[in-house]
Amino acid sequence: MINWKRKNLIGIEELSKNEIAQILDLAKIFKESSGSKTEQKFQLSGKRIVNLFMEPSTRTRIAFEIAAKSLFADVISVAEKSSSLTKGETLRDTAMNIQALGADAIVLRHSSPGAPLFLSRIVDVPVVNAGDGAHEHPSQALLDLYTLQEKMGSLEGKKITILGDILFSRVARSNFWALSKMGAEVTFAGPSTLVPKAFEAFGAVVKHDLQEALADADAVMLLRIQHERQSSSHFPSLAEYNAIFGLNADRKKWLKKDAVILHPGPINRGVEIDSQLADSPQSLILNQVTNGIAVRMAILYLCTTYGQS
Ligand code: CP
């Protein structure tokens, strides 16, 4: 029985464990019944979903498009460069016009933290955050949870290390909230300039020694360096970063035998991860991408069908 009331999905921080479980349960139904009558029971036929992507994206945009189409919705994708934002129109006016054109939901990616929340206060239709600056990337964290649960069952008591550029990462923040709510212990690891001790105030464990951060992890999630959000360099060079924090075949020995490897993508091979590991049987990277469709189907379905406030 579905008991969903939330119209907008802005972040994981405000979701309850029960709401997270509802999204993951429905995603499981979608994944397991792909193309069958069960899936066709849950439809968004006649609804118009507008993907408004003000930052580049491959996985998130395509997955939201496929998700909407799988639910028989009409989907229109708009990129900043092909919109009238380039002519000086504000985000507010753009959204109001999209609503006037009959959109039933807006999926927004934006470089400014808070942009989806801002939009949700302007338009009446559901707003789904597809990544806002370094704030949150809720659909990514939900597909990460789905992928981890699919592999290891309950996450209660599991140790997950998130390694890399934590400071500028919306994926790290959303995953911290998601994993903690599901009972996992989260370690943030990387250079002190990108993983300040201040993150301990969140409730995360902070480690700057790679071997120590990997030693008891059930899963390690790698993050790329988010150059697009950095105005100055936080380490001497990418080669030096790789030499100290890159995950490679040698350092795989520091991981538990059954530990799994995740990465939200895009991967920078040879920087945060070597190909031997990215393409290894321990890697769930492409499982994450595939699971992103079912998870985003669940998000779109719940917010557009049951969302009240
Ligand atoms: N993980 C992720 O958000 O990838 P994209 O930027 O390609 O959407």
Coordinates of C-alpha atoms and ligand atoms in Angstrom, one line a residue:
M1 CA 0.0 0.0 0.0
I2 CA 1.5 3.4 -1.1
N3 CA 1.5 6.1 1.6
W4 CA 3.3 8.9 -0.2
K5 CA 2.5 12.6 0.2
R6 CA 5.6 14.4 -1.0
K7 CA 5.2 16.4 -4.2
N8 CA 8.8 17.6 -4.6
L9 CA 12.0 15.6 -4.2
I10 CA 14.6 18.2 -3.2
G11 CA 17.0 16.2 -1.0
I12 CA 17.5 13.1 1.0
E13 CA 18.1 15.0 4.2
E14 CA 14.4 15.7 4.7
L15 CA 13.2 12.1 3.7
S16 CA 12.2 9.6 6.4
K17 CA 13.5 6.0 6.3
N18 CA 10.0 5.0 5.4
E19 CA 9.9 7.3 2.4
I20 CA 13.2 6.0 1.2
A21 CA 12.0 2.4 1.6
Q22 CA 8.8 3.2 -0.4
I23 CA 10.9 4.5 -3.3
L24 CA 13.2 1.5 -3.3
D25 CA 10.3 -0.9 -3.0
L26 CA 8.5 0.6 -5.9
A27 CA 11.8 0.7 -7.9
K28 CA 12.1 -3.1 -7.2
I29 CA 8.7 -3.7 -8.7
F30 CA 9.6 -1.6 -11.8
K31 CA 12.9 -3.4 -12.2
E32 CA 11.5 -6.9 -11.8
S33 CA 8.5 -6.4 -13.9
S34 CA 10.0 -4.5 -16.8
G35 CA 7.6 -4.4 -19.7
S36 CA 5.0 -6.6 -18.0
K37 CA 1.4 -5.9 -17.0
T38 CA 2.5 -5.1 -13.4
E39 CA 4.6 -2.3 -14.7
Q40 CA 1.8 -1.1 -17.0
K41 CA -0.5 -0.8 -14.0
F42 CA 1.7 2.2 -12.8
Q43 CA 1.4 4.7 -15.6
L44 CA 1.9 8.4 -16.2
S45 CA 0.1 8.3 -19.5
G46 CA -0.8 11.8 -20.7
K47 CA 1.6 13.5 -18.2
R48 CA 4.3 15.8 -19.5
I49 CA 7.7 15.6 -17.8
V50 CA 10.1 18.4 -18.6
N51 CA 13.8 17.8 -17.9
L52 CA 15.5 21.2 -17.4
F53 CA 19.2 20.5 -17.3
M54 CA 21.3 23.6 -16.7
E55 CA 24.5 21.6 -16.3
P56 CA 25.9 18.8 -18.4
S57 CA 24.6 15.2 -17.8
T58 CA 24.7 11.8 -19.5
R59 CA 23.4 9.3 -16.9
T60 CA 20.9 11.3 -15.0
R61 CA 19.2 13.0 -18.0
I62 CA 19.0 9.8 -20.1
A63 CA 17.7 7.8 -17.1
F64 CA 15.0 10.3 -16.3
E65 CA 14.0 10.3 -20.0
I66 CA 13.8 6.5 -20.2
A67 CA 12.0 6.4 -16.8
A68 CA 9.4 8.9 -18.0
K69 CA 8.9 7.0 -21.3
S70 CA 8.7 3.7 -19.6
L71 CA 5.8 5.1 -17.6
F72 CA 4.2 6.2 -20.9
A73 CA 4.7 9.9 -20.1
D74 CA 5.7 12.5 -22.7
V75 CA 9.1 13.8 -21.9
I76 CA 10.8 17.0 -23.2
S77 CA 14.4 17.7 -22.4
V78 CA 15.8 21.2 -22.4
A79 CA 19.5 22.2 -22.0
E80 CA 20.6 25.6 -21.0
K81 CA 22.4 26.4 -24.2
S82 CA 19.3 25.7 -26.3
S83 CA 16.9 27.6 -24.1
S84 CA 16.1 31.3 -23.8
L85 CA 18.1 31.5 -20.5
T86 CA 20.9 32.4 -22.9
K87 CA 18.9 35.5 -23.8
G88 CA 18.6 36.7 -20.3
E89 CA 15.4 35.0 -19.2
T90 CA 15.4 34.2 -15.5
L91 CA 15.0 30.6 -14.1
R92 CA 11.8 31.8 -12.5
D93 CA 10.3 33.0 -15.8
T94 CA 11.6 29.9 -17.6
A95 CA 9.8 27.6 -15.1
M96 CA 6.6 29.7 -15.2
N97 CA 6.6 29.4 -19.0
I98 CA 7.2 25.6 -18.8
Q99 CA 4.3 25.3 -16.4
A100 CA 2.1 27.4 -18.7
L101 CA 3.0 25.0 -21.5
G102 CA 1.3 22.2 -19.5
A103 CA 4.2 20.5 -17.7
D104 CA 3.1 18.1 -15.0
A105 CA 6.6 17.9 -13.4
I106 CA 9.9 19.5 -13.8
V107 CA 13.2 17.7 -13.3
L108 CA 15.9 20.3 -12.6
R109 CA 19.7 20.1 -12.6
H110 CA 21.4 23.4 -11.7
S111 CA 24.8 24.6 -10.6
S112 CA 23.3 26.7 -7.8
P113 CA 22.5 24.9 -4.5
G114 CA 18.9 25.6 -3.6
A115 CA 17.7 26.1 -7.2
P116 CA 15.2 23.2 -7.1
L117 CA 13.8 24.4 -3.7
F118 CA 13.4 27.9 -5.1
L119 CA 11.6 26.5 -8.1
S120 CA 9.3 24.3 -6.0
R121 CA 8.1 27.5 -4.3
I122 CA 7.2 29.1 -7.6
V123 CA 5.5 26.4 -9.6
D124 CA 2.5 24.3 -8.6
V125 CA 3.8 21.1 -10.3
P126 CA 6.3 18.6 -8.7
V127 CA 10.0 19.6 -8.9
V128 CA 12.6 16.8 -8.8
N129 CA 16.2 17.7 -8.0
A130 CA 18.6 16.1 -10.5
G131 CA 21.6 17.7 -8.8
D132 CA 22.0 21.2 -7.4
G133 CA 25.6 22.5 -7.0
A134 CA 27.3 20.8 -4.1
H135 CA 24.1 20.4 -2.2
E136 CA 22.2 17.2 -3.1
H137 CA 21.7 14.6 -5.8
P138 CA 18.9 12.6 -4.3
S139 CA 18.1 10.3 -7.2
Q140 CA 21.8 9.3 -7.4
A141 CA 21.9 8.4 -3.7
L142 CA 18.7 6.4 -4.0
L143 CA 20.0 4.4 -6.9
D144 CA 23.2 3.9 -4.9
L145 CA 21.2 2.5 -2.0
Y146 CA 19.2 0.3 -4.3
T147 CA 22.4 -1.1 -5.9
L148 CA 24.0 -1.7 -2.5
Q149 CA 20.9 -3.4 -1.1
E150 CA 20.6 -5.5 -4.2
K151 CA 24.1 -6.8 -3.6
M152 CA 24.3 -7.0 0.2
G153 CA 20.7 -6.9 1.6
S154 CA 20.2 -4.7 4.7
L155 CA 22.7 -1.9 5.1
E156 CA 22.2 -1.9 8.9
G157 CA 25.7 -1.8 10.4
K158 CA 27.5 -1.9 7.1
K159 CA 30.6 0.3 6.6
I160 CA 30.7 2.4 3.5
T161 CA 33.7 4.6 2.6
I162 CA 33.2 7.5 0.3
L163 CA 36.6 8.5 -1.1
G164 CA 37.6 11.6 -3.0
D165 CA 36.4 15.1 -3.4
I166 CA 33.8 15.2 -0.6
L167 CA 33.9 19.0 -0.2
F168 CA 32.4 19.8 -3.6
S169 CA 30.3 16.6 -3.9
R170 CA 26.5 16.6 -3.9
V171 CA 26.7 12.8 -4.2
A172 CA 28.6 12.5 -1.0
R173 CA 26.1 14.6 0.9
S174 CA 23.0 12.8 -0.4
N175 CA 24.7 9.4 0.2
F176 CA 25.7 10.4 3.7
W177 CA 22.0 11.1 4.6
A178 CA 20.7 8.1 2.7
L179 CA 23.2 5.6 4.1
S180 CA 23.0 6.9 7.6
K181 CA 19.2 6.7 7.6
M182 CA 19.4 3.1 6.5
G183 CA 21.8 2.3 9.4
A184 CA 25.2 2.2 7.7
E185 CA 28.3 3.8 9.0
V186 CA 29.8 6.4 6.6
T187 CA 33.5 7.2 6.4
F188 CA 34.6 10.2 4.3
A189 CA 38.1 9.8 3.0
G190 CA 40.6 11.7 0.9
P191 CA 43.1 14.6 1.3
S192 CA 42.4 16.9 4.2
T193 CA 41.9 19.8 1.8
L194 CA 38.9 18.0 0.3
V195 CA 37.8 16.1 3.4
P196 CA 38.0 18.6 6.3
K197 CA 37.5 17.3 9.8
A198 CA 34.4 19.6 10.0
F199 CA 32.5 16.7 8.3
E200 CA 32.6 14.9 11.6
A201 CA 29.9 17.3 12.8
F202 CA 27.6 15.6 10.3
G203 CA 28.2 12.3 12.1
A204 CA 30.6 10.9 9.4
V205 CA 33.9 9.3 10.3
V206 CA 36.8 11.3 8.6
K207 CA 40.0 9.5 7.5
H208 CA 43.0 10.8 5.6
D209 CA 44.9 7.6 5.4
L210 CA 43.8 5.5 2.5
Q211 CA 44.7 2.1 3.8
E212 CA 42.9 2.8 7.0
A213 CA 39.8 4.1 5.2
L214 CA 39.6 0.9 3.0
A215 CA 40.5 -1.7 5.6
D216 CA 37.1 -2.5 7.0
A217 CA 34.8 -1.1 4.3
D218 CA 32.0 -3.3 2.9
A219 CA 31.8 -0.9 0.0
V220 CA 33.9 1.9 -1.3
M221 CA 32.3 4.7 -3.4
L222 CA 34.8 6.7 -5.4
L223 CA 34.2 10.3 -6.4
R224 CA 35.9 12.3 -9.2
I225 CA 37.5 15.7 -8.6
Q226 CA 34.7 18.3 -9.2
H227 CA 36.9 20.8 -11.1
E228 CA 33.8 22.7 -12.2
R229 CA 33.1 23.8 -8.6
Q230 CA 36.7 24.6 -7.6
S231 CA 38.1 28.0 -8.1
S232 CA 41.6 27.0 -6.9
S233 CA 43.5 23.7 -6.7
H234 CA 43.2 21.7 -3.6
F235 CA 46.2 19.4 -4.3
P236 CA 49.4 19.7 -6.4
S237 CA 48.4 17.7 -9.5
L238 CA 46.1 14.9 -10.6
A239 CA 49.2 12.6 -10.8
E240 CA 49.9 13.3 -7.2
Y241 CA 46.3 12.7 -6.2
N242 CA 46.4 9.4 -8.1
A243 CA 49.7 8.4 -6.4
I244 CA 48.2 9.0 -2.9
F245 CA 44.5 8.3 -3.2
G246 CA 43.9 6.5 -6.5
L247 CA 42.4 3.1 -6.3
N248 CA 44.5 0.6 -8.2
A249 CA 45.3 -3.1 -8.3
D250 CA 48.0 -2.8 -5.6
R251 CA 45.6 -1.1 -3.2
K252 CA 42.8 -3.5 -3.9
K253 CA 44.7 -5.7 -1.4
W254 CA 43.7 -3.2 1.3
L255 CA 40.0 -4.0 0.6
K256 CA 38.1 -6.9 2.1
K257 CA 37.8 -9.7 -0.5
D258 CA 34.0 -9.2 -0.9
A259 CA 34.0 -5.4 -0.8
V260 CA 32.3 -3.8 -3.7
I261 CA 33.2 -0.7 -5.7
L262 CA 30.8 2.1 -6.7
H263 CA 31.2 5.3 -8.6
P264 CA 28.4 7.7 -9.7
G265 CA 30.2 8.6 -12.9
P266 CA 31.6 10.1 -14.9
I267 CA 34.8 8.2 -14.1
N268 CA 38.2 9.8 -14.6
R269 CA 40.2 6.6 -15.3
G270 CA 43.8 6.8 -14.0
V271 CA 42.9 9.5 -11.5
E272 CA 40.5 8.2 -8.8
I273 CA 40.3 4.7 -10.2
D274 CA 42.3 2.5 -12.5
S275 CA 40.6 0.6 -15.3
Q276 CA 41.5 -2.8 -13.7
L277 CA 39.2 -2.0 -10.8
A278 CA 36.6 0.0 -12.7
D279 CA 36.0 -3.0 -15.0
S280 CA 36.5 -5.7 -12.4
P281 CA 33.8 -8.1 -11.1
Q282 CA 33.8 -6.2 -7.8
S283 CA 32.6 -3.0 -9.6
L284 CA 28.9 -2.2 -9.5
I285 CA 29.3 1.0 -11.5
L286 CA 27.2 -0.1 -14.5
N287 CA 24.6 -1.8 -12.2
Q288 CA 24.2 1.7 -10.6
V289 CA 23.5 3.2 -14.0
T290 CA 20.9 0.5 -14.9
N291 CA 19.2 0.8 -11.5
G292 CA 18.9 4.5 -12.1
I293 CA 16.0 3.9 -14.5
A294 CA 13.8 2.0 -12.1
V295 CA 14.6 4.3 -9.2
R296 CA 13.7 7.4 -11.3
M297 CA 10.5 5.7 -12.4
A298 CA 9.6 5.3 -8.8
I299 CA 10.4 9.0 -8.0
L300 CA 8.4 10.3 -11.0
Y301 CA 5.5 8.1 -10.3
L302 CA 5.2 8.8 -6.6
C303 CA 5.7 12.6 -6.8
T304 CA 3.4 13.1 -9.8
T305 CA 0.6 10.7 -8.7
Y306 CA 0.6 11.0 -4.9
G307 CA 2.4 14.3 -4.2
Q308 CA 0.3 16.7 -2.1
S309 CA 2.7 19.2 -0.5
Ligands
CP1 N1 26.1 10.6 -11.8 C1 25.7 11.6 -12.6 O1 25.0 12.6 -12.1 O2 26.1 11.6 -13.9 P1 25.7 12.6 -15.0 O3 26.4 13.9 -14.6 O4 26.2 12.1 -16.3 O5 24.2 12.8 -15.0

